[in-house]
Amino acid sequence: MAAIAAMKALIVKDSKFLALELEIGRKKLWDLQGGKVEEAEEPMQTLLREVQEETSLMPKVEKPVGVYWFHRKTDGLLTVCTVFKCSLEENAKVV
């Protein structure tokens, strides 16, 4: 069975967490920052790259906090997401 590995960031700042609002079709959903591990890419590189692409922020990775999985509706592939708690520099601006 083929599977996709993905990395997600739970970014916490001032006792709040950062989430992305996505629009898929006509639905609005919330998700954590992150994405799939590309070929020849280390998982931590994926996490930092995806967060920077999606938010322009560079998080500090602290620790793993969980794993979840699902089958993609588009093709049925199993996607396994590892979630890491991350923090931001004190002066990081989050709008």
PDB file of C-alpha atoms in Angstrom:
ATOM      1  CA  MET A   1       0.000   0.000   0.000  1.00  0.00           C
ATOM      2  CA  ALA A   2       1.374   3.401  -0.969  1.00  0.00           C
ATOM      3  CA  ALA A   3       1.381   6.167   1.636  1.00  0.00           C
ATOM      4  CA  ILE A   4       2.233   9.851   1.773  1.00  0.00           C
ATOM      5  CA  ALA A   5       4.222  11.294   4.674  1.00  0.00           C
ATOM      6  CA  ALA A   6       3.309  14.811   5.764  1.00  0.00           C
ATOM      7  CA  MET A   7       4.521  17.204   8.450  1.00  0.00           C
ATOM      8  CA  LYS A   8       2.307  19.676  10.325  1.00  0.00           C
ATOM      9  CA  ALA A   9       3.156  22.519  12.705  1.00  0.00           C
ATOM     10  CA  LEU A  10       1.115  23.425  15.774  1.00  0.00           C
ATOM     11  CA  ILE A  11       2.440  26.965  16.202  1.00  0.00           C
ATOM     12  CA  VAL A  12       1.750  28.406  19.645  1.00  0.00           C
ATOM     13  CA  LYS A  13       2.254  32.065  20.569  1.00  0.00           C
ATOM     14  CA  ASP A  14       0.836  33.899  23.578  1.00  0.00           C
ATOM     15  CA  SER A  15      -1.330  30.878  24.518  1.00  0.00           C
ATOM     16  CA  LYS A  16      -2.973  30.909  21.058  1.00  0.00           C
ATOM     17  CA  PHE A  17      -2.347  28.689  18.064  1.00  0.00           C
ATOM     18  CA  LEU A  18      -2.061  29.582  14.407  1.00  0.00           C
ATOM     19  CA  ALA A  19      -4.368  27.909  11.864  1.00  0.00           C
ATOM     20  CA  LEU A  20      -4.916  28.357   8.150  1.00  0.00           C
ATOM     21  CA  GLU A  21      -8.370  28.882   6.695  1.00  0.00           C
ATOM     22  CA  LEU A  22      -8.726  26.909   3.478  1.00  0.00           C
ATOM     23  CA  GLU A  23     -11.455  26.928   0.870  1.00  0.00           C
ATOM     24  CA  ILE A  24     -11.958  23.578  -0.813  1.00  0.00           C
ATOM     25  CA  GLY A  25     -14.796  23.644  -3.270  1.00  0.00           C
ATOM     26  CA  ARG A  26     -17.563  25.451  -1.406  1.00  0.00           C
ATOM     27  CA  LYS A  27     -16.341  24.422   2.042  1.00  0.00           C
ATOM     28  CA  LYS A  28     -14.208  26.481   4.388  1.00  0.00           C
ATOM     29  CA  LEU A  29     -11.912  24.395   6.556  1.00  0.00           C
ATOM     30  CA  TRP A  30      -9.215  25.014   9.154  1.00  0.00           C
ATOM     31  CA  ASP A  31      -5.853  23.261   9.010  1.00  0.00           C
ATOM     32  CA  LEU A  32      -2.388  23.414  10.513  1.00  0.00           C
ATOM     33  CA  GLN A  33       0.544  24.650   8.474  1.00  0.00           C
ATOM     34  CA  GLY A  34       2.507  21.972   6.672  1.00  0.00           C
ATOM     35  CA  GLY A  35       2.458  19.570   3.780  1.00  0.00           C
ATOM     36  CA  LYS A  36       3.821  16.426   2.222  1.00  0.00           C
ATOM     37  CA  VAL A  37       7.450  15.371   2.332  1.00  0.00           C
ATOM     38  CA  GLU A  38       8.952  15.769  -1.143  1.00  0.00           C
ATOM     39  CA  GLU A  39      11.324  13.222  -2.678  1.00  0.00           C
ATOM     40  CA  ALA A  40      14.882  13.528  -1.279  1.00  0.00           C
ATOM     41  CA  GLU A  41      13.699  15.991   1.401  1.00  0.00           C
ATOM     42  CA  GLU A  42      14.213  15.488   5.130  1.00  0.00           C
ATOM     43  CA  PRO A  43      10.975  15.686   7.154  1.00  0.00           C
ATOM     44  CA  MET A  44      12.162  18.679   9.226  1.00  0.00           C
ATOM     45  CA  GLN A  45      13.082  20.507   6.018  1.00  0.00           C
ATOM     46  CA  THR A  46       9.523  19.889   4.847  1.00  0.00           C
ATOM     47  CA  LEU A  47       8.065  21.312   8.033  1.00  0.00           C
ATOM     48  CA  LEU A  48      10.143  24.504   7.929  1.00  0.00           C
ATOM     49  CA  ARG A  49       9.696  24.985   4.163  1.00  0.00           C
ATOM     50  CA  GLU A  50       5.933  24.548   4.261  1.00  0.00           C
ATOM     51  CA  VAL A  51       5.450  26.891   7.224  1.00  0.00           C
ATOM     52  CA  GLN A  52       7.601  29.546   5.565  1.00  0.00           C
ATOM     53  CA  GLU A  53       5.762  29.172   2.233  1.00  0.00           C
ATOM     54  CA  GLU A  54       2.341  29.370   3.870  1.00  0.00           C
ATOM     55  CA  THR A  55       2.970  32.066   6.500  1.00  0.00           C
ATOM     56  CA  SER A  56       6.360  33.759   5.815  1.00  0.00           C
ATOM     57  CA  LEU A  57       7.292  32.755   9.388  1.00  0.00           C
ATOM     58  CA  MET A  58      10.234  30.638  10.529  1.00  0.00           C
ATOM     59  CA  PRO A  59       9.201  28.564  13.558  1.00  0.00           C
ATOM     60  CA  LYS A  60      11.362  26.944  16.200  1.00  0.00           C
ATOM     61  CA  VAL A  61      10.482  23.237  16.319  1.00  0.00           C
ATOM     62  CA  GLU A  62      10.056  22.098  19.929  1.00  0.00           C
ATOM     63  CA  LYS A  63       8.697  18.550  20.122  1.00  0.00           C
ATOM     64  CA  PRO A  64       6.420  16.004  18.453  1.00  0.00           C
ATOM     65  CA  VAL A  65       2.855  16.082  19.784  1.00  0.00           C
ATOM     66  CA  GLY A  66       0.961  13.552  17.693  1.00  0.00           C
ATOM     67  CA  VAL A  67       0.295  11.566  14.559  1.00  0.00           C
ATOM     68  CA  TYR A  68      -2.921  11.269  12.562  1.00  0.00           C
ATOM     69  CA  TRP A  69      -3.826   9.682   9.259  1.00  0.00           C
ATOM     70  CA  PHE A  70      -6.560   9.706   6.656  1.00  0.00           C
ATOM     71  CA  HIS A  71      -7.292   8.445   3.150  1.00  0.00           C
ATOM     72  CA  ARG A  72      -7.400  11.198   0.567  1.00  0.00           C
ATOM     73  CA  LYS A  73     -10.788  11.484  -1.106  1.00  0.00           C
ATOM     74  CA  THR A  74      -9.240  12.211  -4.490  1.00  0.00           C
ATOM     75  CA  ASP A  75      -7.247   8.987  -4.873  1.00  0.00           C
ATOM     76  CA  GLY A  76      -7.607   6.977  -1.652  1.00  0.00           C
ATOM     77  CA  LEU A  77      -3.923   7.266  -0.751  1.00  0.00           C
ATOM     78  CA  LEU A  78      -3.106   6.952   2.919  1.00  0.00           C
ATOM     79  CA  THR A  79      -1.638  10.193   4.291  1.00  0.00           C
ATOM     80  CA  VAL A  80       0.223  10.052   7.609  1.00  0.00           C
ATOM     81  CA  CYS A  81       0.758  13.424   9.312  1.00  0.00           C
ATOM     82  CA  THR A  82       3.231  13.994  12.132  1.00  0.00           C
ATOM     83  CA  VAL A  83       2.498  17.125  14.178  1.00  0.00           C
ATOM     84  CA  PHE A  84       5.185  19.143  15.969  1.00  0.00           C
ATOM     85  CA  LYS A  85       4.662  21.871  18.533  1.00  0.00           C
ATOM     86  CA  CYS A  86       6.480  24.984  17.357  1.00  0.00           C
ATOM     87  CA  SER A  87       7.062  28.460  18.719  1.00  0.00           C
ATOM     88  CA  LEU A  88       7.913  31.828  17.195  1.00  0.00           C
ATOM     89  CA  GLU A  89      10.407  34.515  18.088  1.00  0.00           C
ATOM     90  CA  GLU A  90       9.035  37.050  20.569  1.00  0.00           C
ATOM     91  CA  ASN A  91       9.037  39.812  17.943  1.00  0.00           C
ATOM     92  CA  ALA A  92       7.270  37.703  15.271  1.00  0.00           C
ATOM     93  CA  LYS A  93       4.147  39.463  14.012  1.00  0.00           C
ATOM     94  CA  VAL A  94       1.110  37.252  13.468  1.00  0.00           C
ATOM     95  CA  VAL A  95      -1.985  38.905  12.046  1.00  0.00           C
TER      96      VAL A  95
END
